[in-house]
Amino acid sequence: MKAIVATDQAAEAAGITLADRPEPTPAINDVVVEVHASGFVPAEWEWPSTWVDRSGHDRAPAIIGHEFAGVVSSLGYGTTGLSLGQRVFGITDWHRDGTLAESAAVEARNLAPLPGNVDFTVGASLPISGLTAWQGLFQHGRLRAGQSVLAHGAAGAVGSVVTQLAREFGAYVIGTGRAADRQAALDFGANEFLDLDHDDLGDIGDIGGVDLVFDVIGGDIQRRSASIIRPGGTLVSVVGPVEARPVDGLAIDFVVESIPGQLVEIVDRVRDGRLRTHIGTVATLDDAVPALNPTERRKGKTVIRVRP
């Protein structure tokens, strides 16, 4: 089968190539899925699991991509809850070959049904962005109605979902990004917008701060954000160990999990119009290598259509 593989950790995106790989076989409690579309997260180059398995052995050349939508084509021994021909979407195990391929082997427990009226491209754009936003806001951030949220990257793949979900659940959302992102962030529901290149985060602290910061940037932005969180508030990070902690508050970093019940909550919101996914570049598998090596700044989620 055709697949996009990573060959050189130092080269990152420049080291990927379209290659022929063996068809996957399902292990116990697995399914094999014919992949119709796969999302991609640029930070995958930084994940140790991209390059080594759980025993520390080199995985290269490894098939990349870990979120997808497709159709179940084979069931492993003992697999229950899914059926042949069923439309599904979800996240694959970080340490196994991924989803930028014609087929992928996935633990059945990581998948949810994809409704027939949701396009595979949309389905593939949802799992990592949607679950990251959901888990960061509700599991780790314990968001409540009436609280304020500072959503970094509010026009991006994750931040746009953070913004929409936070607004739905009754929060006041301050979105951030670059000046060119202002209108998109407001269109996704941000109550106001801060240009990180020109506006001062400290101004938020001067007016009482925020209850929750959702950080997708890290570094100096994270440190400055921690200082404007109200006592008892929370900093949630998806960019690794937290470098700065709010005074009298919590700082949490987490790795997203594939939880089917949450996937259902997310896709139901897409179906009824409460949630829009932010898809940027869409390319075919044959054109995936240049699409994953963009010459311009990415806007939204990159999705690779594996099947027409």
PDB file of C-alpha atoms in Angstrom:
ATOM      1  CA  MET A   1       0.000   0.000   0.000  1.00  0.00           C
ATOM      2  CA  LYS A   2       1.020   3.646  -0.406  1.00  0.00           C
ATOM      3  CA  ALA A   3       1.968   5.580   2.703  1.00  0.00           C
ATOM      4  CA  ILE A   4       3.798   8.713   3.846  1.00  0.00           C
ATOM      5  CA  VAL A   5       6.792   7.737   5.979  1.00  0.00           C
ATOM      6  CA  ALA A   6       9.247   9.688   8.105  1.00  0.00           C
ATOM      7  CA  THR A   7      12.837   8.633   7.552  1.00  0.00           C
ATOM      8  CA  ASP A   8      15.094  11.133   9.320  1.00  0.00           C
ATOM      9  CA  GLN A   9      14.408  12.807  12.663  1.00  0.00           C
ATOM     10  CA  ALA A  10      16.870  15.620  12.036  1.00  0.00           C
ATOM     11  CA  ALA A  11      15.303  16.415   8.651  1.00  0.00           C
ATOM     12  CA  GLU A  12      11.755  16.529  10.090  1.00  0.00           C
ATOM     13  CA  ALA A  13       9.276  17.317   7.278  1.00  0.00           C
ATOM     14  CA  ALA A  14      12.057  17.417   4.703  1.00  0.00           C
ATOM     15  CA  GLY A  15      12.708  13.734   5.413  1.00  0.00           C
ATOM     16  CA  ILE A  16       9.260  12.382   4.536  1.00  0.00           C
ATOM     17  CA  THR A  17       8.505  10.446   1.392  1.00  0.00           C
ATOM     18  CA  LEU A  18       5.740   8.508  -0.355  1.00  0.00           C
ATOM     19  CA  ALA A  19       6.608   4.811  -0.106  1.00  0.00           C
ATOM     20  CA  ASP A  20       5.188   1.317  -0.483  1.00  0.00           C
ATOM     21  CA  ARG A  21       4.537  -0.376   2.855  1.00  0.00           C
ATOM     22  CA  PRO A  22       3.061  -3.757   3.802  1.00  0.00           C
ATOM     23  CA  GLU A  23      -0.661  -3.922   4.428  1.00  0.00           C
ATOM     24  CA  PRO A  24      -1.379  -3.898   8.179  1.00  0.00           C
ATOM     25  CA  THR A  25      -2.835  -6.912   9.951  1.00  0.00           C
ATOM     26  CA  PRO A  26      -5.120  -6.540  12.965  1.00  0.00           C
ATOM     27  CA  ALA A  27      -3.899  -7.626  16.401  1.00  0.00           C
ATOM     28  CA  ILE A  28      -6.248  -8.728  19.163  1.00  0.00           C
ATOM     29  CA  ASN A  29      -9.011  -6.115  19.655  1.00  0.00           C
ATOM     30  CA  ASP A  30      -7.827  -4.211  16.562  1.00  0.00           C
ATOM     31  CA  VAL A  31      -9.575  -3.264  13.380  1.00  0.00           C
ATOM     32  CA  VAL A  32      -8.001  -2.449  10.047  1.00  0.00           C
ATOM     33  CA  VAL A  33      -9.512   0.656   8.514  1.00  0.00           C
ATOM     34  CA  GLU A  34      -9.441   1.745   4.892  1.00  0.00           C
ATOM     35  CA  VAL A  35      -8.351   5.325   5.403  1.00  0.00           C
ATOM     36  CA  HIS A  36     -10.344   7.880   3.422  1.00  0.00           C
ATOM     37  CA  ALA A  37      -8.799  11.000   4.955  1.00  0.00           C
ATOM     38  CA  SER A  38      -6.106  11.753   7.516  1.00  0.00           C
ATOM     39  CA  GLY A  39      -5.289  14.856   9.520  1.00  0.00           C
ATOM     40  CA  PHE A  40      -1.775  15.864  10.481  1.00  0.00           C
ATOM     41  CA  VAL A  41      -0.232  17.784  13.387  1.00  0.00           C
ATOM     42  CA  PRO A  42       3.078  19.544  12.550  1.00  0.00           C
ATOM     43  CA  ALA A  43       4.373  18.989  16.093  1.00  0.00           C
ATOM     44  CA  GLU A  44       4.548  15.251  15.335  1.00  0.00           C
ATOM     45  CA  TRP A  45       8.229  15.679  14.458  1.00  0.00           C
ATOM     46  CA  GLU A  46       8.889  16.572  18.096  1.00  0.00           C
ATOM     47  CA  TRP A  47       7.145  13.530  19.584  1.00  0.00           C
ATOM     48  CA  PRO A  48       9.491  10.722  20.722  1.00  0.00           C
ATOM     49  CA  SER A  49       6.812   8.204  19.722  1.00  0.00           C
ATOM     50  CA  THR A  50       7.271   9.205  16.080  1.00  0.00           C
ATOM     51  CA  TRP A  51      10.787   7.810  16.150  1.00  0.00           C
ATOM     52  CA  VAL A  52      10.880   4.984  18.722  1.00  0.00           C
ATOM     53  CA  ASP A  53       8.460   2.319  19.951  1.00  0.00           C
ATOM     54  CA  ARG A  54       7.604   1.670  23.587  1.00  0.00           C
ATOM     55  CA  SER A  55      10.733  -0.440  23.975  1.00  0.00           C
ATOM     56  CA  GLY A  56      12.937   2.366  22.679  1.00  0.00           C
ATOM     57  CA  HIS A  57      13.626   0.705  19.336  1.00  0.00           C
ATOM     58  CA  ASP A  58      13.950   2.826  16.206  1.00  0.00           C
ATOM     59  CA  ARG A  59      10.666   3.026  14.242  1.00  0.00           C
ATOM     60  CA  ALA A  60      11.941   4.743  11.087  1.00  0.00           C
ATOM     61  CA  PRO A  61      10.725   4.582   8.445  1.00  0.00           C
ATOM     62  CA  ALA A  62       7.464   5.162  10.318  1.00  0.00           C
ATOM     63  CA  ILE A  63       4.082   5.955   8.823  1.00  0.00           C
ATOM     64  CA  ILE A  64       3.032   9.353  10.188  1.00  0.00           C
ATOM     65  CA  GLY A  65      -0.365  10.890  10.942  1.00  0.00           C
ATOM     66  CA  HIS A  66      -2.582   9.801  13.834  1.00  0.00           C
ATOM     67  CA  GLU A  67      -6.115  11.079  13.209  1.00  0.00           C
ATOM     68  CA  PHE A  68      -8.357   9.848  10.455  1.00  0.00           C
ATOM     69  CA  ALA A  69     -11.738   8.863   9.100  1.00  0.00           C
ATOM     70  CA  GLY A  70     -12.419   5.713   7.104  1.00  0.00           C
ATOM     71  CA  VAL A  71     -14.233   2.403   6.804  1.00  0.00           C
ATOM     72  CA  VAL A  72     -13.604  -0.795   8.790  1.00  0.00           C
ATOM     73  CA  SER A  73     -12.235  -3.464   6.458  1.00  0.00           C
ATOM     74  CA  SER A  74     -11.038  -6.193   8.863  1.00  0.00           C
ATOM     75  CA  LEU A  75     -11.606  -7.245  12.478  1.00  0.00           C
ATOM     76  CA  GLY A  76      -8.992  -8.651  14.812  1.00  0.00           C
ATOM     77  CA  TYR A  77      -9.618 -11.533  17.182  1.00  0.00           C
ATOM     78  CA  GLY A  78     -11.926 -10.560  20.043  1.00  0.00           C
ATOM     79  CA  THR A  79     -12.900  -7.200  18.556  1.00  0.00           C
ATOM     80  CA  THR A  80     -16.376  -6.070  19.535  1.00  0.00           C
ATOM     81  CA  GLY A  81     -18.466  -2.954  19.068  1.00  0.00           C
ATOM     82  CA  LEU A  82     -17.562  -2.321  15.425  1.00  0.00           C
ATOM     83  CA  SER A  83     -18.565  -4.042  12.198  1.00  0.00           C
ATOM     84  CA  LEU A  84     -17.187  -4.530   8.705  1.00  0.00           C
ATOM     85  CA  GLY A  85     -18.066  -1.642   6.420  1.00  0.00           C
ATOM     86  CA  GLN A  86     -18.725   0.767   9.292  1.00  0.00           C
ATOM     87  CA  ARG A  87     -17.670   4.412   8.956  1.00  0.00           C
ATOM     88  CA  VAL A  88     -15.400   5.404  11.842  1.00  0.00           C
ATOM     89  CA  PHE A  89     -13.040   8.133  12.997  1.00  0.00           C
ATOM     90  CA  GLY A  90     -10.582   8.616  15.828  1.00  0.00           C
ATOM     91  CA  ILE A  91      -6.935   8.630  16.906  1.00  0.00           C
ATOM     92  CA  THR A  92      -4.415   5.816  16.510  1.00  0.00           C
ATOM     93  CA  ASP A  93      -1.790   4.774  19.049  1.00  0.00           C
ATOM     94  CA  TRP A  94       1.155   7.210  19.016  1.00  0.00           C
ATOM     95  CA  HIS A  95       3.768   4.431  18.935  1.00  0.00           C
ATOM     96  CA  ARG A  96       2.275   2.500  16.007  1.00  0.00           C
ATOM     97  CA  ASP A  97       2.228   3.203  12.300  1.00  0.00           C
ATOM     98  CA  GLY A  98      -0.190   6.000  11.572  1.00  0.00           C
ATOM     99  CA  THR A  99      -2.912   7.066   9.207  1.00  0.00           C
ATOM    100  CA  LEU A 100      -1.239   8.759   6.235  1.00  0.00           C
ATOM    101  CA  ALA A 101      -1.632   5.484   4.392  1.00  0.00           C
ATOM    102  CA  GLU A 102      -4.223   3.545   2.456  1.00  0.00           C
ATOM    103  CA  SER A 103      -4.941   1.370   5.518  1.00  0.00           C
ATOM    104  CA  ALA A 104      -4.211   1.503   9.242  1.00  0.00           C
ATOM    105  CA  ALA A 105      -4.504  -0.931  12.147  1.00  0.00           C
ATOM    106  CA  VAL A 106      -6.190   0.661  15.161  1.00  0.00           C
ATOM    107  CA  GLU A 107      -7.445  -0.468  18.547  1.00  0.00           C
ATOM    108  CA  ALA A 108     -11.218  -0.611  18.282  1.00  0.00           C
ATOM    109  CA  ARG A 109     -11.613   1.161  21.628  1.00  0.00           C
ATOM    110  CA  ASN A 110     -10.096   4.327  20.099  1.00  0.00           C
ATOM    111  CA  LEU A 111     -12.792   4.730  17.437  1.00  0.00           C
ATOM    112  CA  ALA A 112     -16.270   6.221  17.225  1.00  0.00           C
ATOM    113  CA  PRO A 113     -18.905   5.891  14.507  1.00  0.00           C
ATOM    114  CA  LEU A 114     -18.751   8.611  11.851  1.00  0.00           C
ATOM    115  CA  PRO A 115     -22.281   9.625  10.819  1.00  0.00           C
ATOM    116  CA  GLY A 116     -23.084   9.171   7.165  1.00  0.00           C
ATOM    117  CA  ASN A 117     -23.797  12.868   6.670  1.00  0.00           C
ATOM    118  CA  VAL A 118     -20.330  13.943   7.852  1.00  0.00           C
ATOM    119  CA  ASP A 119     -17.727  14.017   5.083  1.00  0.00           C
ATOM    120  CA  PHE A 120     -14.560  11.972   5.615  1.00  0.00           C
ATOM    121  CA  THR A 121     -12.435  15.111   5.232  1.00  0.00           C
ATOM    122  CA  VAL A 122     -14.348  16.822   8.023  1.00  0.00           C
ATOM    123  CA  GLY A 123     -14.224  13.670  10.133  1.00  0.00           C
ATOM    124  CA  ALA A 124     -10.448  13.442   9.786  1.00  0.00           C
ATOM    125  CA  SER A 125     -10.031  17.044  10.916  1.00  0.00           C
ATOM    126  CA  LEU A 126     -11.865  16.532  14.208  1.00  0.00           C
ATOM    127  CA  PRO A 127     -10.202  13.955  16.484  1.00  0.00           C
ATOM    128  CA  ILE A 128      -7.005  15.631  17.693  1.00  0.00           C
ATOM    129  CA  SER A 129      -8.200  19.241  17.528  1.00  0.00           C
ATOM    130  CA  GLY A 130     -11.640  18.470  18.911  1.00  0.00           C
ATOM    131  CA  LEU A 131     -10.542  16.152  21.701  1.00  0.00           C
ATOM    132  CA  THR A 132      -7.664  18.426  22.692  1.00  0.00           C
ATOM    133  CA  ALA A 133     -10.085  21.322  23.077  1.00  0.00           C
ATOM    134  CA  TRP A 134     -12.717  19.241  24.888  1.00  0.00           C
ATOM    135  CA  GLN A 135     -10.310  17.629  27.333  1.00  0.00           C
ATOM    136  CA  GLY A 136      -8.369  20.831  27.977  1.00  0.00           C
ATOM    137  CA  LEU A 137     -11.486  22.847  28.724  1.00  0.00           C
ATOM    138  CA  PHE A 138     -13.644  20.365  30.607  1.00  0.00           C
ATOM    139  CA  GLN A 139     -11.488  17.552  32.007  1.00  0.00           C
ATOM    140  CA  HIS A 140      -8.398  19.553  32.918  1.00  0.00           C
ATOM    141  CA  GLY A 141      -9.621  23.157  32.917  1.00  0.00           C
ATOM    142  CA  ARG A 142     -12.925  22.400  34.683  1.00  0.00           C
ATOM    143  CA  LEU A 143     -14.562  25.235  32.793  1.00  0.00           C
ATOM    144  CA  ARG A 144     -17.795  26.630  34.221  1.00  0.00           C
ATOM    145  CA  ALA A 145     -20.327  29.037  32.779  1.00  0.00           C
ATOM    146  CA  GLY A 146     -19.502  32.644  33.471  1.00  0.00           C
ATOM    147  CA  GLN A 147     -15.731  32.147  33.544  1.00  0.00           C
ATOM    148  CA  SER A 148     -13.270  33.873  31.224  1.00  0.00           C
ATOM    149  CA  VAL A 149     -10.930  32.010  28.883  1.00  0.00           C
ATOM    150  CA  LEU A 150      -7.784  33.226  27.128  1.00  0.00           C
ATOM    151  CA  ALA A 151      -7.578  31.055  24.004  1.00  0.00           C
ATOM    152  CA  HIS A 152      -4.208  31.279  22.310  1.00  0.00           C
ATOM    153  CA  GLY A 153      -4.175  30.617  18.568  1.00  0.00           C
ATOM    154  CA  ALA A 154      -7.918  31.219  18.446  1.00  0.00           C
ATOM    155  CA  ALA A 155      -8.028  31.013  14.646  1.00  0.00           C
ATOM    156  CA  GLY A 156      -5.996  27.791  14.492  1.00  0.00           C
ATOM    157  CA  ALA A 157      -7.080  24.168  14.296  1.00  0.00           C
ATOM    158  CA  VAL A 158      -7.235  23.684  18.089  1.00  0.00           C
ATOM    159  CA  GLY A 159      -7.885  27.256  19.175  1.00  0.00           C
ATOM    160  CA  SER A 160     -10.919  27.665  16.935  1.00  0.00           C
ATOM    161  CA  VAL A 161     -12.556  24.642  18.601  1.00  0.00           C
ATOM    162  CA  VAL A 162     -11.554  25.897  22.062  1.00  0.00           C
ATOM    163  CA  THR A 163     -13.212  29.208  21.269  1.00  0.00           C
ATOM    164  CA  GLN A 164     -16.447  27.681  20.014  1.00  0.00           C
ATOM    165  CA  LEU A 165     -16.830  25.165  22.835  1.00  0.00           C
ATOM    166  CA  ALA A 166     -15.998  27.715  25.522  1.00  0.00           C
ATOM    167  CA  ARG A 167     -18.603  30.116  24.150  1.00  0.00           C
ATOM    168  CA  GLU A 168     -21.209  27.351  23.918  1.00  0.00           C
ATOM    169  CA  PHE A 169     -20.662  26.529  27.586  1.00  0.00           C
ATOM    170  CA  GLY A 170     -21.106  30.129  28.677  1.00  0.00           C
ATOM    171  CA  ALA A 171     -17.547  31.476  28.908  1.00  0.00           C
ATOM    172  CA  TYR A 172     -16.231  34.878  27.878  1.00  0.00           C
ATOM    173  CA  VAL A 173     -13.446  34.222  25.357  1.00  0.00           C
ATOM    174  CA  ILE A 174     -10.432  36.398  24.607  1.00  0.00           C
ATOM    175  CA  GLY A 175      -8.768  35.024  21.504  1.00  0.00           C
ATOM    176  CA  THR A 176      -5.161  35.667  20.525  1.00  0.00           C
ATOM    177  CA  GLY A 177      -3.064  35.350  17.398  1.00  0.00           C
ATOM    178  CA  ARG A 178      -1.507  37.514  14.750  1.00  0.00           C
ATOM    179  CA  ALA A 179      -3.211  40.575  13.337  1.00  0.00           C
ATOM    180  CA  ALA A 180      -4.282  38.662  10.225  1.00  0.00           C
ATOM    181  CA  ASP A 181      -6.159  36.171  12.447  1.00  0.00           C
ATOM    182  CA  ARG A 182      -8.417  38.754  14.088  1.00  0.00           C
ATOM    183  CA  GLN A 183     -11.501  38.378  11.919  1.00  0.00           C
ATOM    184  CA  ALA A 184     -11.303  34.593  11.813  1.00  0.00           C
ATOM    185  CA  ALA A 185     -11.046  34.405  15.611  1.00  0.00           C
ATOM    186  CA  LEU A 186     -14.049  36.717  15.987  1.00  0.00           C
ATOM    187  CA  ASP A 187     -15.966  34.681  13.426  1.00  0.00           C
ATOM    188  CA  PHE A 188     -15.327  31.542  15.503  1.00  0.00           C
ATOM    189  CA  GLY A 189     -16.902  33.313  18.467  1.00  0.00           C
ATOM    190  CA  ALA A 190     -14.187  35.144  20.389  1.00  0.00           C
ATOM    191  CA  ASN A 191     -15.643  38.055  22.332  1.00  0.00           C
ATOM    192  CA  GLU A 192     -12.475  40.034  21.764  1.00  0.00           C
ATOM    193  CA  PHE A 193      -9.061  39.556  20.205  1.00  0.00           C
ATOM    194  CA  LEU A 194      -5.469  40.352  21.166  1.00  0.00           C
ATOM    195  CA  ASP A 195      -2.717  40.668  18.570  1.00  0.00           C
ATOM    196  CA  LEU A 196       0.249  38.997  20.274  1.00  0.00           C
ATOM    197  CA  ASP A 197       2.709  41.015  18.180  1.00  0.00           C
ATOM    198  CA  HIS A 198       1.346  44.385  19.264  1.00  0.00           C
ATOM    199  CA  ASP A 199      -1.106  44.119  22.168  1.00  0.00           C
ATOM    200  CA  ASP A 200      -0.059  43.687  25.795  1.00  0.00           C
ATOM    201  CA  LEU A 201      -1.267  40.617  27.709  1.00  0.00           C
ATOM    202  CA  GLY A 202      -0.607  42.581  30.865  1.00  0.00           C
ATOM    203  CA  ASP A 203      -3.631  44.727  30.112  1.00  0.00           C
ATOM    204  CA  ILE A 204      -5.817  41.706  30.910  1.00  0.00           C
ATOM    205  CA  GLY A 205      -4.137  41.386  34.289  1.00  0.00           C
ATOM    206  CA  ASP A 206      -4.828  45.037  34.970  1.00  0.00           C
ATOM    207  CA  ILE A 207      -8.574  44.422  34.650  1.00  0.00           C
ATOM    208  CA  GLY A 208      -8.690  41.356  36.870  1.00  0.00           C
ATOM    209  CA  GLY A 209      -7.220  38.580  34.735  1.00  0.00           C
ATOM    210  CA  VAL A 210      -8.822  35.399  33.429  1.00  0.00           C
ATOM    211  CA  ASP A 211      -9.974  32.120  34.937  1.00  0.00           C
ATOM    212  CA  LEU A 212      -8.450  29.798  32.340  1.00  0.00           C
ATOM    213  CA  VAL A 213      -5.604  30.063  29.840  1.00  0.00           C
ATOM    214  CA  PHE A 214      -5.532  27.477  27.040  1.00  0.00           C
ATOM    215  CA  ASP A 215      -1.940  27.520  25.796  1.00  0.00           C
ATOM    216  CA  VAL A 216      -0.822  26.118  22.443  1.00  0.00           C
ATOM    217  CA  ILE A 217       2.344  28.228  22.157  1.00  0.00           C
ATOM    218  CA  GLY A 218       4.554  27.886  25.259  1.00  0.00           C
ATOM    219  CA  GLY A 219       7.714  29.853  25.986  1.00  0.00           C
ATOM    220  CA  ASP A 220       7.460  33.534  26.800  1.00  0.00           C
ATOM    221  CA  ILE A 221       3.780  33.692  25.859  1.00  0.00           C
ATOM    222  CA  GLN A 222       3.048  30.971  28.400  1.00  0.00           C
ATOM    223  CA  ARG A 223       5.062  32.734  31.115  1.00  0.00           C
ATOM    224  CA  ARG A 224       3.273  36.023  30.521  1.00  0.00           C
ATOM    225  CA  SER A 225      -0.084  34.262  30.412  1.00  0.00           C
ATOM    226  CA  ALA A 226       0.469  32.607  33.793  1.00  0.00           C
ATOM    227  CA  SER A 227       0.806  36.014  35.410  1.00  0.00           C
ATOM    228  CA  ILE A 228      -2.688  37.153  34.373  1.00  0.00           C
ATOM    229  CA  ILE A 229      -4.608  34.172  35.772  1.00  0.00           C
ATOM    230  CA  ARG A 230      -6.879  34.947  38.693  1.00  0.00           C
ATOM    231  CA  PRO A 231      -6.279  33.202  42.057  1.00  0.00           C
ATOM    232  CA  GLY A 232      -7.665  29.695  41.791  1.00  0.00           C
ATOM    233  CA  GLY A 233      -7.490  29.750  37.995  1.00  0.00           C
ATOM    234  CA  THR A 234      -5.880  27.267  35.638  1.00  0.00           C
ATOM    235  CA  LEU A 235      -3.227  27.210  32.939  1.00  0.00           C
ATOM    236  CA  VAL A 236      -3.748  24.310  30.529  1.00  0.00           C
ATOM    237  CA  SER A 237      -0.900  23.522  28.132  1.00  0.00           C
ATOM    238  CA  VAL A 238      -0.586  21.146  25.194  1.00  0.00           C
ATOM    239  CA  VAL A 239       3.044  22.002  24.420  1.00  0.00           C
ATOM    240  CA  GLY A 240       4.840  19.948  27.042  1.00  0.00           C
ATOM    241  CA  PRO A 241       5.748  20.509  30.695  1.00  0.00           C
ATOM    242  CA  VAL A 242       4.540  23.839  32.019  1.00  0.00           C
ATOM    243  CA  GLU A 243       7.323  26.367  32.564  1.00  0.00           C
ATOM    244  CA  ALA A 244       5.266  28.910  34.507  1.00  0.00           C
ATOM    245  CA  ARG A 245       2.562  28.464  37.122  1.00  0.00           C
ATOM    246  CA  PRO A 246      -0.182  30.871  38.113  1.00  0.00           C
ATOM    247  CA  VAL A 247      -0.146  32.224  41.655  1.00  0.00           C
ATOM    248  CA  ASP A 248      -2.589  30.219  43.805  1.00  0.00           C
ATOM    249  CA  GLY A 249      -3.716  28.300  40.715  1.00  0.00           C
ATOM    250  CA  LEU A 250      -3.155  25.129  38.751  1.00  0.00           C
ATOM    251  CA  ALA A 251      -0.853  24.394  35.808  1.00  0.00           C
ATOM    252  CA  ILE A 252      -1.632  21.280  33.785  1.00  0.00           C
ATOM    253  CA  ASP A 253      -0.070  19.790  30.678  1.00  0.00           C
ATOM    254  CA  PHE A 254      -1.643  16.780  29.020  1.00  0.00           C
ATOM    255  CA  VAL A 255      -1.532  14.459  26.027  1.00  0.00           C
ATOM    256  CA  VAL A 256      -4.835  14.042  24.244  1.00  0.00           C
ATOM    257  CA  GLU A 257      -6.592  10.654  24.416  1.00  0.00           C
ATOM    258  CA  SER A 258      -9.053   9.101  22.007  1.00  0.00           C
ATOM    259  CA  ILE A 259     -12.305   8.830  23.969  1.00  0.00           C
ATOM    260  CA  PRO A 260     -15.200   7.676  21.775  1.00  0.00           C
ATOM    261  CA  GLY A 261     -17.898   9.289  23.900  1.00  0.00           C
ATOM    262  CA  GLN A 262     -16.243  12.664  23.509  1.00  0.00           C
ATOM    263  CA  LEU A 263     -15.817  12.113  19.776  1.00  0.00           C
ATOM    264  CA  VAL A 264     -19.576  11.565  19.568  1.00  0.00           C
ATOM    265  CA  GLU A 265     -20.210  14.817  21.466  1.00  0.00           C
ATOM    266  CA  ILE A 266     -17.932  16.662  19.039  1.00  0.00           C
ATOM    267  CA  VAL A 267     -19.280  15.207  15.805  1.00  0.00           C
ATOM    268  CA  ASP A 268     -22.877  15.767  16.957  1.00  0.00           C
ATOM    269  CA  ARG A 269     -22.050  19.459  17.267  1.00  0.00           C
ATOM    270  CA  VAL A 270     -20.645  19.480  13.757  1.00  0.00           C
ATOM    271  CA  ARG A 271     -23.796  17.831  12.431  1.00  0.00           C
ATOM    272  CA  ASP A 272     -26.153  20.351  13.997  1.00  0.00           C
ATOM    273  CA  GLY A 273     -24.036  23.402  13.224  1.00  0.00           C
ATOM    274  CA  ARG A 274     -22.866  24.275  16.737  1.00  0.00           C
ATOM    275  CA  LEU A 275     -19.232  23.579  15.802  1.00  0.00           C
ATOM    276  CA  ARG A 276     -17.187  24.354  12.699  1.00  0.00           C
ATOM    277  CA  THR A 277     -13.883  22.687  12.027  1.00  0.00           C
ATOM    278  CA  HIS A 278     -11.107  24.840  10.602  1.00  0.00           C
ATOM    279  CA  ILE A 279      -9.672  23.006   7.603  1.00  0.00           C
ATOM    280  CA  GLY A 280      -6.824  24.712   5.772  1.00  0.00           C
ATOM    281  CA  THR A 281      -4.929  22.713   3.148  1.00  0.00           C
ATOM    282  CA  VAL A 282      -6.513  19.618   1.567  1.00  0.00           C
ATOM    283  CA  ALA A 283      -4.329  17.437  -0.672  1.00  0.00           C
ATOM    284  CA  THR A 284      -4.245  13.909  -2.058  1.00  0.00           C
ATOM    285  CA  LEU A 285      -1.905  11.218  -0.760  1.00  0.00           C
ATOM    286  CA  ASP A 286       0.180  11.552  -3.930  1.00  0.00           C
ATOM    287  CA  ASP A 287       0.588  15.273  -3.214  1.00  0.00           C
ATOM    288  CA  ALA A 288       0.998  14.945   0.548  1.00  0.00           C
ATOM    289  CA  VAL A 289       4.763  15.504   0.700  1.00  0.00           C
ATOM    290  CA  PRO A 290       4.650  19.115  -0.577  1.00  0.00           C
ATOM    291  CA  ALA A 291       1.453  19.766   1.405  1.00  0.00           C
ATOM    292  CA  LEU A 292       3.273  18.771   4.602  1.00  0.00           C
ATOM    293  CA  ASN A 293       6.237  20.981   3.640  1.00  0.00           C
ATOM    294  CA  PRO A 294       4.420  24.308   3.146  1.00  0.00           C
ATOM    295  CA  THR A 295       6.303  27.387   2.026  1.00  0.00           C
ATOM    296  CA  GLU A 296       3.758  29.633   3.774  1.00  0.00           C
ATOM    297  CA  ARG A 297       2.301  29.688   7.269  1.00  0.00           C
ATOM    298  CA  ARG A 298      -0.316  26.992   7.861  1.00  0.00           C
ATOM    299  CA  LYS A 299      -3.850  28.189   8.433  1.00  0.00           C
ATOM    300  CA  GLY A 300      -6.119  25.580   9.962  1.00  0.00           C
ATOM    301  CA  LYS A 301      -5.868  21.810   9.834  1.00  0.00           C
ATOM    302  CA  THR A 302      -4.017  20.052   7.012  1.00  0.00           C
ATOM    303  CA  VAL A 303      -6.034  17.077   5.749  1.00  0.00           C
ATOM    304  CA  ILE A 304      -4.842  14.470   3.253  1.00  0.00           C
ATOM    305  CA  ARG A 305      -7.508  12.754   1.141  1.00  0.00           C
ATOM    306  CA  VAL A 306      -6.347   9.169   0.785  1.00  0.00           C
ATOM    307  CA  ARG A 307      -9.312   7.974  -1.259  1.00  0.00           C
ATOM    308  CA  PRO A 308     -11.487  10.054  -3.629  1.00  0.00           C
TER     309      PRO A 308
END
